[in-house]
Amino acid sequence: MLIALPLLVIPVILYNIVVLSGLGGGGLAAADEALRQSMFSIPMASGASWNVGIGDLILFLSLILLFFELLKSTSSQKVAIVNHALSMILFVICLVEFLLVRGFATSTFFLIVTMVMLDVLAGFIVTIISARKDLDFGAGA
């Protein structure tokens, strides 16, 4: 049943932890600062320095997990329906946080919300297309 859990819940939880722990009284500025604060720096061949922050790492993790979610959406198991429903619930929660909760109106969280929305859309589209193919195959026999 653990396979039914959307993987994108992980970066959403991480973002919630970072922002809600950084909101101690600084509001949106503290949340932005917590996400942009450089964790480490990578020297580039051009001589520039690439600063990687917590928000960047959360987005990177989100992209990797989105890839696996898209792979999971091609499954035609019964648990896929539960996964689609949970992904939709996660999308609604993310959208409410983005629109109504201070500290979540950032580009980083907007991109996470967009990835969750793509997961929902991909799941439903793949399910509809595979159901249509099953229906067409059954009618032709």
PDB file of C-alpha atoms in Angstrom:
ATOM      1  CA  MET A   1       0.000   0.000   0.000  1.00  0.00           C
ATOM      2  CA  LEU A   2       3.039   2.232   0.410  1.00  0.00           C
ATOM      3  CA  ILE A   3       3.316   2.348  -3.384  1.00  0.00           C
ATOM      4  CA  ALA A   4       0.033   4.306  -3.448  1.00  0.00           C
ATOM      5  CA  LEU A   5       1.650   7.212  -1.597  1.00  0.00           C
ATOM      6  CA  PRO A   6       2.709   9.966  -4.016  1.00  0.00           C
ATOM      7  CA  LEU A   7       6.474  10.458  -3.889  1.00  0.00           C
ATOM      8  CA  LEU A   8       6.084  14.219  -4.299  1.00  0.00           C
ATOM      9  CA  VAL A   9       4.788  14.393  -0.751  1.00  0.00           C
ATOM     10  CA  ILE A  10       8.457  14.200   0.344  1.00  0.00           C
ATOM     11  CA  PRO A  11       9.568  17.578  -1.095  1.00  0.00           C
ATOM     12  CA  VAL A  12       6.294  19.165   0.055  1.00  0.00           C
ATOM     13  CA  ILE A  13       6.965  18.005   3.614  1.00  0.00           C
ATOM     14  CA  LEU A  14      10.600  19.176   3.393  1.00  0.00           C
ATOM     15  CA  TYR A  15       9.470  22.592   2.148  1.00  0.00           C
ATOM     16  CA  ASN A  16       6.928  22.823   4.974  1.00  0.00           C
ATOM     17  CA  ILE A  17       9.618  22.013   7.533  1.00  0.00           C
ATOM     18  CA  VAL A  18      12.051  24.587   6.144  1.00  0.00           C
ATOM     19  CA  VAL A  19       9.512  27.385   5.793  1.00  0.00           C
ATOM     20  CA  LEU A  20       7.526  26.799   8.962  1.00  0.00           C
ATOM     21  CA  SER A  21      10.676  26.489  11.068  1.00  0.00           C
ATOM     22  CA  GLY A  22      12.076  29.671   9.457  1.00  0.00           C
ATOM     23  CA  LEU A  23       8.947  31.705  10.006  1.00  0.00           C
ATOM     24  CA  GLY A  24       9.741  32.311  13.671  1.00  0.00           C
ATOM     25  CA  GLY A  25       8.806  35.983  13.406  1.00  0.00           C
ATOM     26  CA  GLY A  26      10.463  37.088  10.222  1.00  0.00           C
ATOM     27  CA  GLY A  27       7.532  36.266   7.971  1.00  0.00           C
ATOM     28  CA  LEU A  28       8.025  35.863   4.247  1.00  0.00           C
ATOM     29  CA  ALA A  29      11.504  37.405   4.311  1.00  0.00           C
ATOM     30  CA  ALA A  30      12.722  34.757   6.759  1.00  0.00           C
ATOM     31  CA  ALA A  31      11.236  31.989   4.612  1.00  0.00           C
ATOM     32  CA  ASP A  32      12.917  33.347   1.473  1.00  0.00           C
ATOM     33  CA  GLU A  33      16.213  33.710   3.318  1.00  0.00           C
ATOM     34  CA  ALA A  34      16.011  30.126   4.606  1.00  0.00           C
ATOM     35  CA  LEU A  35      15.461  28.800   1.081  1.00  0.00           C
ATOM     36  CA  ARG A  36      18.121  30.931  -0.599  1.00  0.00           C
ATOM     37  CA  GLN A  37      20.791  30.547   2.060  1.00  0.00           C
ATOM     38  CA  SER A  38      23.756  28.825   0.458  1.00  0.00           C
ATOM     39  CA  MET A  39      24.509  25.382   1.845  1.00  0.00           C
ATOM     40  CA  PHE A  40      27.594  24.811  -0.264  1.00  0.00           C
ATOM     41  CA  SER A  41      29.390  26.240  -3.262  1.00  0.00           C
ATOM     42  CA  ILE A  42      30.747  24.470  -6.324  1.00  0.00           C
ATOM     43  CA  PRO A  43      33.582  26.113  -8.278  1.00  0.00           C
ATOM     44  CA  MET A  44      32.923  26.126 -12.021  1.00  0.00           C
ATOM     45  CA  ALA A  45      35.412  25.956 -14.895  1.00  0.00           C
ATOM     46  CA  SER A  46      34.528  29.552 -15.825  1.00  0.00           C
ATOM     47  CA  GLY A  47      35.846  30.756 -12.491  1.00  0.00           C
ATOM     48  CA  ALA A  48      32.362  31.481 -11.174  1.00  0.00           C
ATOM     49  CA  SER A  49      31.000  29.875  -8.062  1.00  0.00           C
ATOM     50  CA  TRP A  50      27.669  28.027  -8.102  1.00  0.00           C
ATOM     51  CA  ASN A  51      25.899  28.513  -4.775  1.00  0.00           C
ATOM     52  CA  VAL A  52      23.411  25.766  -3.962  1.00  0.00           C
ATOM     53  CA  GLY A  53      20.708  26.460  -1.398  1.00  0.00           C
ATOM     54  CA  ILE A  54      18.068  24.423   0.375  1.00  0.00           C
ATOM     55  CA  GLY A  55      15.395  25.501  -2.107  1.00  0.00           C
ATOM     56  CA  ASP A  56      17.563  24.345  -5.004  1.00  0.00           C
ATOM     57  CA  LEU A  57      18.049  20.934  -3.426  1.00  0.00           C
ATOM     58  CA  ILE A  58      14.318  20.576  -2.761  1.00  0.00           C
ATOM     59  CA  LEU A  59      13.599  21.406  -6.417  1.00  0.00           C
ATOM     60  CA  PHE A  60      16.223  18.917  -7.583  1.00  0.00           C
ATOM     61  CA  LEU A  61      14.701  16.206  -5.401  1.00  0.00           C
ATOM     62  CA  SER A  62      11.245  17.136  -6.719  1.00  0.00           C
ATOM     63  CA  LEU A  63      12.358  16.696 -10.328  1.00  0.00           C
ATOM     64  CA  ILE A  64      13.828  13.278  -9.604  1.00  0.00           C
ATOM     65  CA  LEU A  65      10.694  12.175  -7.763  1.00  0.00           C
ATOM     66  CA  LEU A  66       8.482  13.558 -10.554  1.00  0.00           C
ATOM     67  CA  PHE A  67      10.308  11.276 -12.979  1.00  0.00           C
ATOM     68  CA  PHE A  68       9.506   8.247 -10.816  1.00  0.00           C
ATOM     69  CA  GLU A  69       5.910   9.409 -10.358  1.00  0.00           C
ATOM     70  CA  LEU A  70       5.513   9.617 -14.131  1.00  0.00           C
ATOM     71  CA  LEU A  71       6.834   6.077 -14.401  1.00  0.00           C
ATOM     72  CA  LYS A  72       4.380   4.955 -11.717  1.00  0.00           C
ATOM     73  CA  SER A  73       1.510   6.613 -13.582  1.00  0.00           C
ATOM     74  CA  THR A  74       1.943   4.167 -16.475  1.00  0.00           C
ATOM     75  CA  SER A  75       1.036   1.285 -14.194  1.00  0.00           C
ATOM     76  CA  SER A  76      -2.404  -0.202 -14.642  1.00  0.00           C
ATOM     77  CA  GLN A  77      -2.621  -1.735 -11.192  1.00  0.00           C
ATOM     78  CA  LYS A  78      -5.635  -1.043  -8.989  1.00  0.00           C
ATOM     79  CA  VAL A  79      -3.378   0.794  -6.537  1.00  0.00           C
ATOM     80  CA  ALA A  80      -2.746   3.395  -9.272  1.00  0.00           C
ATOM     81  CA  ILE A  81      -6.267   4.769  -8.735  1.00  0.00           C
ATOM     82  CA  VAL A  82      -5.479   5.336  -5.049  1.00  0.00           C
ATOM     83  CA  ASN A  83      -2.212   6.998  -6.063  1.00  0.00           C
ATOM     84  CA  HIS A  84      -4.075   9.352  -8.420  1.00  0.00           C
ATOM     85  CA  ALA A  85      -6.564  10.244  -5.697  1.00  0.00           C
ATOM     86  CA  LEU A  86      -3.816  10.925  -3.153  1.00  0.00           C
ATOM     87  CA  SER A  87      -1.919  12.991  -5.724  1.00  0.00           C
ATOM     88  CA  MET A  88      -5.036  15.095  -6.289  1.00  0.00           C
ATOM     89  CA  ILE A  89      -5.419  15.627  -2.536  1.00  0.00           C
ATOM     90  CA  LEU A  90      -1.746  16.624  -2.336  1.00  0.00           C
ATOM     91  CA  PHE A  91      -2.256  19.085  -5.194  1.00  0.00           C
ATOM     92  CA  VAL A  92      -5.228  20.703  -3.439  1.00  0.00           C
ATOM     93  CA  ILE A  93      -3.248  21.005  -0.203  1.00  0.00           C
ATOM     94  CA  CYS A  94      -0.286  22.546  -2.045  1.00  0.00           C
ATOM     95  CA  LEU A  95      -2.525  24.974  -3.913  1.00  0.00           C
ATOM     96  CA  VAL A  96      -4.202  26.100  -0.681  1.00  0.00           C
ATOM     97  CA  GLU A  97      -0.808  26.591   0.968  1.00  0.00           C
ATOM     98  CA  PHE A  98       0.475  28.539  -2.028  1.00  0.00           C
ATOM     99  CA  LEU A  99      -2.538  30.852  -2.101  1.00  0.00           C
ATOM    100  CA  LEU A 100      -3.290  31.295   1.598  1.00  0.00           C
ATOM    101  CA  VAL A 101      -0.259  30.619   3.797  1.00  0.00           C
ATOM    102  CA  ARG A 102       2.437  33.244   4.261  1.00  0.00           C
ATOM    103  CA  GLY A 103       5.848  31.922   3.275  1.00  0.00           C
ATOM    104  CA  PHE A 104       4.554  29.622   0.563  1.00  0.00           C
ATOM    105  CA  ALA A 105       4.145  32.276  -2.139  1.00  0.00           C
ATOM    106  CA  THR A 106       7.622  31.700  -3.549  1.00  0.00           C
ATOM    107  CA  SER A 107       8.886  30.591  -6.933  1.00  0.00           C
ATOM    108  CA  THR A 108      10.327  27.460  -5.363  1.00  0.00           C
ATOM    109  CA  PHE A 109       6.985  26.327  -3.987  1.00  0.00           C
ATOM    110  CA  PHE A 110       5.195  27.359  -7.189  1.00  0.00           C
ATOM    111  CA  LEU A 111       7.464  24.994  -9.132  1.00  0.00           C
ATOM    112  CA  ILE A 112       6.743  22.211  -6.634  1.00  0.00           C
ATOM    113  CA  VAL A 113       2.994  22.840  -7.020  1.00  0.00           C
ATOM    114  CA  THR A 114       3.418  22.710 -10.796  1.00  0.00           C
ATOM    115  CA  MET A 115       5.213  19.353 -10.532  1.00  0.00           C
ATOM    116  CA  VAL A 116       2.436  17.958  -8.344  1.00  0.00           C
ATOM    117  CA  MET A 117      -0.128  19.209 -10.884  1.00  0.00           C
ATOM    118  CA  LEU A 118       1.806  17.526 -13.725  1.00  0.00           C
ATOM    119  CA  ASP A 119       1.806  14.297 -11.735  1.00  0.00           C
ATOM    120  CA  VAL A 120      -1.987  14.509 -11.336  1.00  0.00           C
ATOM    121  CA  LEU A 121      -2.534  15.299 -15.011  1.00  0.00           C
ATOM    122  CA  ALA A 122      -0.169  12.563 -16.197  1.00  0.00           C
ATOM    123  CA  GLY A 123      -1.852  10.000 -13.979  1.00  0.00           C
ATOM    124  CA  PHE A 124      -5.329  10.792 -15.193  1.00  0.00           C
ATOM    125  CA  ILE A 125      -4.332  11.101 -18.848  1.00  0.00           C
ATOM    126  CA  VAL A 126      -2.441   7.807 -18.870  1.00  0.00           C
ATOM    127  CA  THR A 127      -5.337   6.078 -17.107  1.00  0.00           C
ATOM    128  CA  ILE A 128      -7.882   7.451 -19.592  1.00  0.00           C
ATOM    129  CA  ILE A 129      -5.776   6.537 -22.635  1.00  0.00           C
ATOM    130  CA  SER A 130      -5.088   3.013 -21.381  1.00  0.00           C
ATOM    131  CA  ALA A 131      -8.779   2.534 -20.547  1.00  0.00           C
ATOM    132  CA  ARG A 132      -9.737   3.701 -24.040  1.00  0.00           C
ATOM    133  CA  LYS A 133      -7.244   1.264 -25.599  1.00  0.00           C
ATOM    134  CA  ASP A 134      -8.645  -1.554 -23.461  1.00  0.00           C
ATOM    135  CA  LEU A 135     -12.158  -0.605 -24.583  1.00  0.00           C
ATOM    136  CA  ASP A 136     -11.138  -0.436 -28.257  1.00  0.00           C
ATOM    137  CA  PHE A 137      -9.339  -3.759 -28.028  1.00  0.00           C
ATOM    138  CA  GLY A 138     -12.335  -5.397 -26.362  1.00  0.00           C
ATOM    139  CA  ALA A 139     -14.769  -4.071 -28.979  1.00  0.00           C
ATOM    140  CA  GLY A 140     -12.700  -5.305 -31.920  1.00  0.00           C
ATOM    141  CA  ALA A 141     -12.463  -8.909 -30.726  1.00  0.00           C
TER     142      ALA A 141
END
